Amino acid sequence: NGIRTGIDVNSDGTRTHHWDGSNPMATYLVSLVIRDFAELNDMYNDIPIHNFVYPSHETNAIEDLSNLPFMMETFSQLYGEYPFEKYGNAIASFSTYGAMEHQTMTTLSSYMIDGNHGYEQTIAHELAHQWFGNCLTCLTWKDIWLSEGFATYSEAIYTEHWQGYDAMINYVQSNIQGYYKNWAGNTAYTTYDPPYSSIFNPSTYEKPASVLHMLRLLVGTDTFFDILQTYFQTYKNGNVITEDFIQVAEDVSGMDLQHFFQQWIYESGLPKIDYAYFISNDPNIPQIVTYAKSTCVNANTEFEIVLPVHVNYTVGYDSLQINANPEITETVAQISSINYESVEFDPDSWILNRGYYNHTVN
């Protein structure tokens, strides 16, 4: 961890390496990796990037780690400046985990160096932990989602800046939402205060990452990243609990988010959405009327959800938001024309759910 300040060559043929860390560090982030390494050096602004790789992996590692300056720039712009004195990766043969976000020196499994950027999002995930998990460390294991959920959603955020919006949406659908639902099946999981044996599983990784994605939809992208920056600056080099993040989110957005976090973080289950809609036939007053209802089939959570809806025309579309609650909820909205081609509820799958069900009614 930290900056290497020197190497002493000893009389018995051994060497003593000196490392100096200048920032507070949680004890579980201490790292010591010992083997024959090739060193790869890079820079982000004035911050050194110091990677240690197997000599046999050097060519692949040069390619796989080449985007680290861009990753650091991306997260620095969105979260706040990189908080430590250096960054890097040390390659090791892990028997338990694929990677671990040791402070300033992530440990990566050797199989992740494939020369094809096959584990690009994992590399980004561990880097994001330097902000959320390392610089801001959850006070108790109850709040572990503040570390793993943020790093998991950072995979999608990096994908958006690396490959574009559509790639991000696809990544969220398949690697975050889809992964969680396939793992969870019909079991209702709670993100906050997981059982001791379930601290590190999709209920604290992919589920809260999906919650952050939905929060971004609810408050808007600009406000969402304002929340993250304010949260980071407020608790920099300190400990955090869930209520700290909720308070910052409410203060920055000006919204009451208590029920949002209650249903998604403190309670369990996933909703299904039943909906119907009508388009007015008066060209002078083009409107859409929607009806939506949320039902939690595997828990008692009462989900109140804001859903995006697109009314598609031959050219362009209207984008609006409607409400879905345990009671059938009516929303009336102005649209551009009654001559539409299709209506799509949540076309980009922003909402974590167990399915949308369209009802044709008179």
PDB file of C-alpha atoms in Angstrom, residues 64 181 223 271 299 358:
ATOM      1  CA  ASP A  64      -5.573  -5.065 -20.208  1.00  0.00           C
ATOM      2  CA  LYS A 181     -32.908 -12.110 -10.629  1.00  0.00           C
ATOM      3  CA  THR A 223     -28.530  15.426  -9.688  1.00  0.00           C
ATOM      4  CA  PRO A 271     -42.521  -5.910  -7.683  1.00  0.00           C
ATOM      5  CA  ALA A 299     -42.872 -10.245   0.297  1.00  0.00           C
ATOM      6  CA  ASN A 358     -50.089  -5.174 -20.284  1.00  0.00           C
TER       7      ASN A 358
END
